[in-house]
mmCIF file with all atom_site columns, C-alpha atoms in Angstrom:
data_model
loop_
_atom_site.group_PDB
_atom_site.id
_atom_site.type_symbol
_atom_site.label_atom_id
_atom_site.label_alt_id
_atom_site.label_comp_id
_atom_site.label_asym_id
_atom_site.label_entity_id
_atom_site.label_seq_id
_atom_site.pdbx_PDB_ins_code
_atom_site.Cartn_x
_atom_site.Cartn_y
_atom_site.Cartn_z
_atom_site.occupancy
_atom_site.B_iso_or_equiv
_atom_site.pdbx_formal_charge
_atom_site.auth_seq_id
_atom_site.auth_comp_id
_atom_site.auth_asym_id
_atom_site.auth_atom_id
_atom_site.pdbx_PDB_model_num
ATOM 1  C CA . MET A 1 1  ? -4.431  8.552   -16.071 1.00 62.00 ? 1463 MET A CA 1
ATOM 2  C CA . LEU A 1 2  ? -2.502  8.309   -12.853 1.00 67.00 ? 1464 LEU A CA 1
ATOM 3  C CA . SER A 1 3  ? -4.640  7.689   -9.546  1.00 83.00 ? 1465 SER A CA 1
ATOM 4  C CA . VAL A 1 4  ? -2.899  8.357   -6.229  1.00 87.00 ? 1466 VAL A CA 1
ATOM 5  C CA . VAL A 1 5  ? -4.433  7.449   -2.806  1.00 87.00 ? 1467 VAL A CA 1
ATOM 6  C CA . VAL A 1 6  ? -2.397  7.608   0.278   1.00 90.00 ? 1468 VAL A CA 1
ATOM 7  C CA . PHE A 1 7  ? -3.495  6.496   3.583   1.00 88.00 ? 1469 PHE A CA 1
ATOM 8  C CA . THR A 1 8  ? -2.255  5.605   7.305   1.00 93.00 ? 1470 THR A CA 1
ATOM 9  C CA . LYS A 1 9  ? -2.811  2.613   9.533   1.00 93.00 ? 1471 LYS A CA 1
ATOM 10 C CA . ASN A 1 10 ? -3.079  3.570   13.338  1.00 94.00 ? 1472 ASN A CA 1
ATOM 11 C CA . GLY A 1 11 ? -0.364  2.617   15.370  1.00 95.00 ? 1473 GLY A CA 1
ATOM 12 C CA . TRP A 1 12 ? 2.157   1.798   12.670  1.00 95.00 ? 1474 TRP A CA 1
ATOM 13 C CA . GLN A 1 13 ? 5.545   3.018   12.032  1.00 95.00 ? 1475 GLN A CA 1
ATOM 14 C CA . GLN A 1 14 ? 7.868   3.225   9.272   1.00 95.00 ? 1476 GLN A CA 1
ATOM 15 C CA . THR A 1 15 ? 9.085   -0.192  9.747   1.00 96.00 ? 1477 THR A CA 1
ATOM 16 C CA . ASP A 1 16 ? 5.601   -1.647  9.793   1.00 96.00 ? 1478 ASP A CA 1
ATOM 17 C CA . TYR A 1 17 ? 5.041   0.037   6.240   1.00 95.00 ? 1479 TYR A CA 1
ATOM 18 C CA . ASP A 1 18 ? 8.274   -1.265  4.983   1.00 96.00 ? 1480 ASP A CA 1
ATOM 19 C CA . ARG A 1 19 ? 7.584   -4.981  6.076   1.00 95.00 ? 1481 ARG A CA 1
ATOM 20 C CA . TRP A 1 20 ? 4.070   -4.972  4.874   1.00 95.00 ? 1482 TRP A CA 1
ATOM 21 C CA . SER A 1 21 ? 5.060   -3.412  1.630   1.00 95.00 ? 1483 SER A CA 1
ATOM 22 C CA . ALA A 1 22 ? 7.879   -6.032  1.057   1.00 96.00 ? 1484 ALA A CA 1
ATOM 23 C CA . LYS A 1 23 ? 5.536   -8.941  1.533   1.00 95.00 ? 1485 LYS A CA 1
ATOM 24 C CA . LEU A 1 24 ? 2.962   -7.628  -0.747  1.00 94.00 ? 1486 LEU A CA 1
ATOM 25 C CA . LEU A 1 25 ? 5.774   -7.396  -3.447  1.00 94.00 ? 1487 LEU A CA 1
ATOM 26 C CA . GLU A 1 26 ? 7.370   -10.837 -2.374  1.00 96.00 ? 1488 GLU A CA 1
ATOM 27 C CA . ASP A 1 27 ? 3.723   -12.422 -2.735  1.00 94.00 ? 1489 ASP A CA 1
ATOM 28 C CA . GLN A 1 28 ? 3.375   -10.633 -6.332  1.00 93.00 ? 1490 GLN A CA 1
ATOM 29 C CA . ILE A 1 29 ? 0.389   -9.096  -5.402  1.00 90.00 ? 1491 ILE A CA 1
ATOM 30 C CA . ALA A 1 30 ? 1.353   -5.388  -5.883  1.00 89.00 ? 1492 ALA A CA 1
ATOM 31 C CA . PHE A 1 31 ? 3.922   -2.761  -5.089  1.00 89.00 ? 1493 PHE A CA 1
ATOM 32 C CA . VAL A 1 32 ? 2.715   -0.173  -2.818  1.00 90.00 ? 1494 VAL A CA 1
ATOM 33 C CA . VAL A 1 33 ? 5.469   2.233   -1.607  1.00 88.00 ? 1495 VAL A CA 1
ATOM 34 C CA . PRO A 1 34 ? 5.770   3.158   1.920   1.00 93.00 ? 1496 PRO A CA 1
ATOM 35 C CA . SER A 1 35 ? 6.150   7.022   2.151   1.00 93.00 ? 1497 SER A CA 1
ATOM 36 C CA . SER A 1 36 ? 5.692   9.672   4.368   1.00 93.00 ? 1498 SER A CA 1
ATOM 37 C CA . HIS A 1 37 ? 4.201   13.231  4.624   1.00 92.00 ? 1499 HIS A CA 1
ATOM 38 C CA . ALA A 1 38 ? 5.200   16.049  7.180   1.00 93.00 ? 1500 ALA A CA 1
ATOM 39 C CA . GLY A 1 39 ? 7.380   13.306  8.680   1.00 93.00 ? 1501 GLY A CA 1
ATOM 40 C CA . LYS A 1 40 ? 4.694   10.686  9.327   1.00 94.00 ? 1502 LYS A CA 1
ATOM 41 C CA . PRO A 1 41 ? 4.814   7.420   7.489   1.00 96.00 ? 1503 PRO A CA 1
ATOM 42 C CA . ASN A 1 42 ? 1.930   6.442   5.091   1.00 94.00 ? 1504 ASN A CA 1
ATOM 43 C CA . LEU A 1 43 ? 1.495   4.222   2.091   1.00 92.00 ? 1505 LEU A CA 1
ATOM 44 C CA . ARG A 1 44 ? 0.999   5.355   -1.552  1.00 90.00 ? 1506 ARG A CA 1
ATOM 45 C CA . PHE A 1 45 ? -0.912  3.584   -3.941  1.00 88.00 ? 1507 PHE A CA 1
ATOM 46 C CA . ALA A 1 46 ? -0.297  4.889   -7.460  1.00 87.00 ? 1508 ALA A CA 1
ATOM 47 C CA . ILE A 1 47 ? -2.540  2.911   -9.901  1.00 86.00 ? 1509 ILE A CA 1
ATOM 48 C CA . VAL A 1 48 ? -0.905  3.017   -13.220 1.00 85.00 ? 1510 VAL A CA 1
ATOM 49 C CA . ASN A 1 49 ? -1.804  -0.169  -14.677 1.00 84.00 ? 1511 ASN A CA 1
ATOM 50 C CA . PRO A 1 50 ? -5.087  -0.006  -16.629 1.00 85.00 ? 1512 PRO A CA 1
ATOM 51 C CA . THR A 1 51 ? -5.903  -3.763  -16.190 1.00 88.00 ? 1513 THR A CA 1
ATOM 52 C CA . THR A 1 52 ? -5.790  -3.101  -12.247 1.00 87.00 ? 1514 THR A CA 1
ATOM 53 C CA . THR A 1 53 ? -8.996  -4.613  -10.880 1.00 89.00 ? 1515 THR A CA 1
ATOM 54 C CA . ILE A 1 54 ? -11.240 -3.404  -8.045  1.00 90.00 ? 1516 ILE A CA 1
ATOM 55 C CA . ASP A 1 55 ? -10.530 -7.196  -6.726  1.00 93.00 ? 1517 ASP A CA 1
ATOM 56 C CA . THR A 1 56 ? -6.730  -6.639  -6.800  1.00 90.00 ? 1518 THR A CA 1
ATOM 57 C CA . ILE A 1 57 ? -7.258  -3.171  -4.744  1.00 89.00 ? 1519 ILE A CA 1
ATOM 58 C CA . GLY A 1 58 ? -9.485  -5.232  -2.463  1.00 92.00 ? 1520 GLY A CA 1
ATOM 59 C CA . GLU A 1 59 ? -7.248  -7.786  -1.791  1.00 92.00 ? 1521 GLU A CA 1
ATOM 60 C CA . ILE A 1 60 ? -4.451  -5.123  -0.755  1.00 91.00 ? 1522 ILE A CA 1
ATOM 61 C CA . LEU A 1 61 ? -6.962  -3.374  1.540   1.00 91.00 ? 1523 LEU A CA 1
ATOM 62 C CA . GLU A 1 62 ? -7.773  -6.798  2.987   1.00 93.00 ? 1524 GLU A CA 1
ATOM 63 C CA . ARG A 1 63 ? -4.216  -7.400  3.598   1.00 92.00 ? 1525 ARG A CA 1
ATOM 64 C CA . ILE A 1 64 ? -3.604  -4.261  5.400   1.00 90.00 ? 1526 ILE A CA 1
ATOM 65 C CA . GLU A 1 65 ? -6.703  -4.664  7.414   1.00 89.00 ? 1527 GLU A CA 1
ATOM 66 C CA . LYS A 1 66 ? -5.511  -8.157  8.662   1.00 88.00 ? 1528 LYS A CA 1
ATOM 67 C CA . ASP A 1 67 ? -1.968  -6.916  9.459   1.00 80.00 ? 1529 ASP A CA 1
#
């Protein structure tokens, strides 16, 4: 099963998404891909690992909220 969620953060540009994604990967939390739709940048969660926990998703969301 593949679950995909796409969302945006108000005021963020492509460089903000790129920086945030790189830091998340560097910290070995997750790989959340910066993407775009209709020319507007966004983040795309593609949850493919069956061992992904709600806690991990919560940590990802907390990190974007803080940034």
